[in-house]
Amino acid sequence: MRDQDRVVAAGNMTQWRGVPSDVGVLVAPAERGRGFASQLVGAMLDDSLPKIEVVRYRALSTNAASLAVAERIGFKRYGGNYLAKLNSP
């Protein structure tokens, strides 16, 4: 993700059995707290969830800021992980 001419955040989707399953995001230290992680992860979920229905958020258990991002954008705690799921009809 760019802010003007600088890369401020990067994300990835790790595949499992050929489909995206885990989301991860990195934000430049000087750019944290500006909503870039939420925007980027939200965009990745918008693209992947309709195809696969469940995505796991990856972060260290000690990374409170990253886990707060996960909760803010709708991931729910599931054991030691955070999961986003499509709502069932």
PDB file of C-alpha atoms in Angstrom:
ATOM      1  CA  MET A   1       0.000   0.000   0.000  1.00  0.00           C
ATOM      2  CA  ARG A   2       1.307   3.404  -0.919  1.00  0.00           C
ATOM      3  CA  ASP A   3       0.761   6.809   0.598  1.00  0.00           C
ATOM      4  CA  GLN A   4       1.787   9.224  -2.136  1.00  0.00           C
ATOM      5  CA  ASP A   5       5.184   7.913  -3.299  1.00  0.00           C
ATOM      6  CA  ARG A   6       6.073   5.789  -0.230  1.00  0.00           C
ATOM      7  CA  VAL A   7       5.283   2.172   0.580  1.00  0.00           C
ATOM      8  CA  VAL A   8       3.661   2.300   4.014  1.00  0.00           C
ATOM      9  CA  ALA A   9       2.185  -1.202   4.363  1.00  0.00           C
ATOM     10  CA  ALA A  10       2.381  -4.624   2.773  1.00  0.00           C
ATOM     11  CA  GLY A  11       0.161  -7.651   3.145  1.00  0.00           C
ATOM     12  CA  ASN A  12       0.107 -11.246   2.045  1.00  0.00           C
ATOM     13  CA  MET A  13      -2.279 -14.152   1.819  1.00  0.00           C
ATOM     14  CA  THR A  14      -0.711 -17.541   2.510  1.00  0.00           C
ATOM     15  CA  GLN A  15      -2.340 -20.426   0.682  1.00  0.00           C
ATOM     16  CA  TRP A  16      -3.398 -23.782   2.081  1.00  0.00           C
ATOM     17  CA  ARG A  17      -4.600 -26.469  -0.302  1.00  0.00           C
ATOM     18  CA  GLY A  18      -4.563 -23.968  -3.132  1.00  0.00           C
ATOM     19  CA  VAL A  19      -6.760 -21.281  -1.577  1.00  0.00           C
ATOM     20  CA  PRO A  20      -5.930 -18.190   0.501  1.00  0.00           C
ATOM     21  CA  SER A  21      -6.147 -19.064   4.174  1.00  0.00           C
ATOM     22  CA  ASP A  22      -3.950 -16.782   6.318  1.00  0.00           C
ATOM     23  CA  VAL A  23      -3.610 -13.019   6.131  1.00  0.00           C
ATOM     24  CA  GLY A  24      -0.610 -11.093   7.386  1.00  0.00           C
ATOM     25  CA  VAL A  25       0.248  -7.396   7.264  1.00  0.00           C
ATOM     26  CA  LEU A  26       3.299  -5.242   7.953  1.00  0.00           C
ATOM     27  CA  VAL A  27       3.190  -1.475   8.456  1.00  0.00           C
ATOM     28  CA  ALA A  28       6.220   0.815   8.456  1.00  0.00           C
ATOM     29  CA  PRO A  29       6.906   1.819  12.081  1.00  0.00           C
ATOM     30  CA  ALA A  30       6.558   5.535  11.345  1.00  0.00           C
ATOM     31  CA  GLU A  31       3.154   4.944   9.716  1.00  0.00           C
ATOM     32  CA  ARG A  32       1.475   2.855  12.421  1.00  0.00           C
ATOM     33  CA  GLY A  33      -1.753   4.101  13.921  1.00  0.00           C
ATOM     34  CA  ARG A  34      -2.968   5.725  10.696  1.00  0.00           C
ATOM     35  CA  GLY A  35      -5.370   2.959   9.611  1.00  0.00           C
ATOM     36  CA  PHE A  36      -3.227   1.468   6.847  1.00  0.00           C
ATOM     37  CA  ALA A  37      -3.347  -2.074   8.286  1.00  0.00           C
ATOM     38  CA  SER A  38      -7.144  -1.998   8.564  1.00  0.00           C
ATOM     39  CA  GLN A  39      -7.516  -0.689   5.012  1.00  0.00           C
ATOM     40  CA  LEU A  40      -5.155  -3.255   3.554  1.00  0.00           C
ATOM     41  CA  VAL A  41      -6.513  -6.274   5.427  1.00  0.00           C
ATOM     42  CA  GLY A  42     -10.063  -5.142   4.657  1.00  0.00           C
ATOM     43  CA  ALA A  43      -9.259  -5.067   0.953  1.00  0.00           C
ATOM     44  CA  MET A  44      -7.687  -8.529   1.107  1.00  0.00           C
ATOM     45  CA  LEU A  45     -10.764  -9.901   2.897  1.00  0.00           C
ATOM     46  CA  ASP A  46     -13.139  -8.287   0.410  1.00  0.00           C
ATOM     47  CA  ASP A  47     -11.287 -10.120  -2.333  1.00  0.00           C
ATOM     48  CA  SER A  48     -10.798 -13.509  -0.672  1.00  0.00           C
ATOM     49  CA  LEU A  49     -13.689 -14.210   1.729  1.00  0.00           C
ATOM     50  CA  PRO A  50     -16.363 -14.600  -0.950  1.00  0.00           C
ATOM     51  CA  LYS A  51     -14.227 -17.338  -2.512  1.00  0.00           C
ATOM     52  CA  ILE A  52     -13.234 -19.302   0.574  1.00  0.00           C
ATOM     53  CA  GLU A  53     -15.499 -18.301   3.496  1.00  0.00           C
ATOM     54  CA  VAL A  54     -12.833 -18.440   6.266  1.00  0.00           C
ATOM     55  CA  VAL A  55      -9.550 -16.573   6.712  1.00  0.00           C
ATOM     56  CA  ARG A  56      -7.157 -16.703   9.662  1.00  0.00           C
ATOM     57  CA  TYR A  57      -5.296 -13.594  10.852  1.00  0.00           C
ATOM     58  CA  ARG A  58      -1.639 -14.155  11.715  1.00  0.00           C
ATOM     59  CA  ALA A  59       0.065 -12.137  14.449  1.00  0.00           C
ATOM     60  CA  LEU A  60       2.237 -12.826  17.442  1.00  0.00           C
ATOM     61  CA  SER A  61       0.233 -13.147  20.643  1.00  0.00           C
ATOM     62  CA  THR A  62       2.406 -10.348  22.063  1.00  0.00           C
ATOM     63  CA  ASN A  63       1.537  -7.932  19.228  1.00  0.00           C
ATOM     64  CA  ALA A  64      -1.390  -6.156  20.887  1.00  0.00           C
ATOM     65  CA  ALA A  65      -1.638  -3.465  18.194  1.00  0.00           C
ATOM     66  CA  SER A  66      -1.948  -6.010  15.398  1.00  0.00           C
ATOM     67  CA  LEU A  67      -4.492  -8.085  17.311  1.00  0.00           C
ATOM     68  CA  ALA A  68      -6.497  -4.901  17.920  1.00  0.00           C
ATOM     69  CA  VAL A  69      -6.565  -4.380  14.133  1.00  0.00           C
ATOM     70  CA  ALA A  70      -7.899  -7.919  13.700  1.00  0.00           C
ATOM     71  CA  GLU A  71     -10.684  -7.346  16.210  1.00  0.00           C
ATOM     72  CA  ARG A  72     -11.515  -3.889  14.846  1.00  0.00           C
ATOM     73  CA  ILE A  73     -12.137  -5.220  11.345  1.00  0.00           C
ATOM     74  CA  GLY A  74     -14.241  -8.152  12.491  1.00  0.00           C
ATOM     75  CA  PHE A  75     -11.993 -11.123  13.212  1.00  0.00           C
ATOM     76  CA  LYS A  76     -13.171 -13.224  16.146  1.00  0.00           C
ATOM     77  CA  ARG A  77     -10.938 -15.092  18.556  1.00  0.00           C
ATOM     78  CA  TYR A  78     -10.941 -18.848  17.971  1.00  0.00           C
ATOM     79  CA  GLY A  79      -8.524 -20.685  20.242  1.00  0.00           C
ATOM     80  CA  GLY A  80      -5.086 -19.191  19.608  1.00  0.00           C
ATOM     81  CA  ASN A  81      -6.172 -17.669  16.298  1.00  0.00           C
ATOM     82  CA  TYR A  82      -8.396 -14.926  14.947  1.00  0.00           C
ATOM     83  CA  LEU A  83     -10.836 -15.910  12.208  1.00  0.00           C
ATOM     84  CA  ALA A  84     -13.004 -13.999   9.774  1.00  0.00           C
ATOM     85  CA  LYS A  85     -15.970 -15.852   8.331  1.00  0.00           C
ATOM     86  CA  LEU A  86     -18.744 -15.032   5.949  1.00  0.00           C
ATOM     87  CA  ASN A  87     -22.072 -14.818   7.700  1.00  0.00           C
ATOM     88  CA  SER A  88     -24.256 -17.806   6.913  1.00  0.00           C
ATOM     89  CA  PRO A  89     -27.661 -16.950   5.409  1.00  0.00           C
TER      90      PRO A  89
END
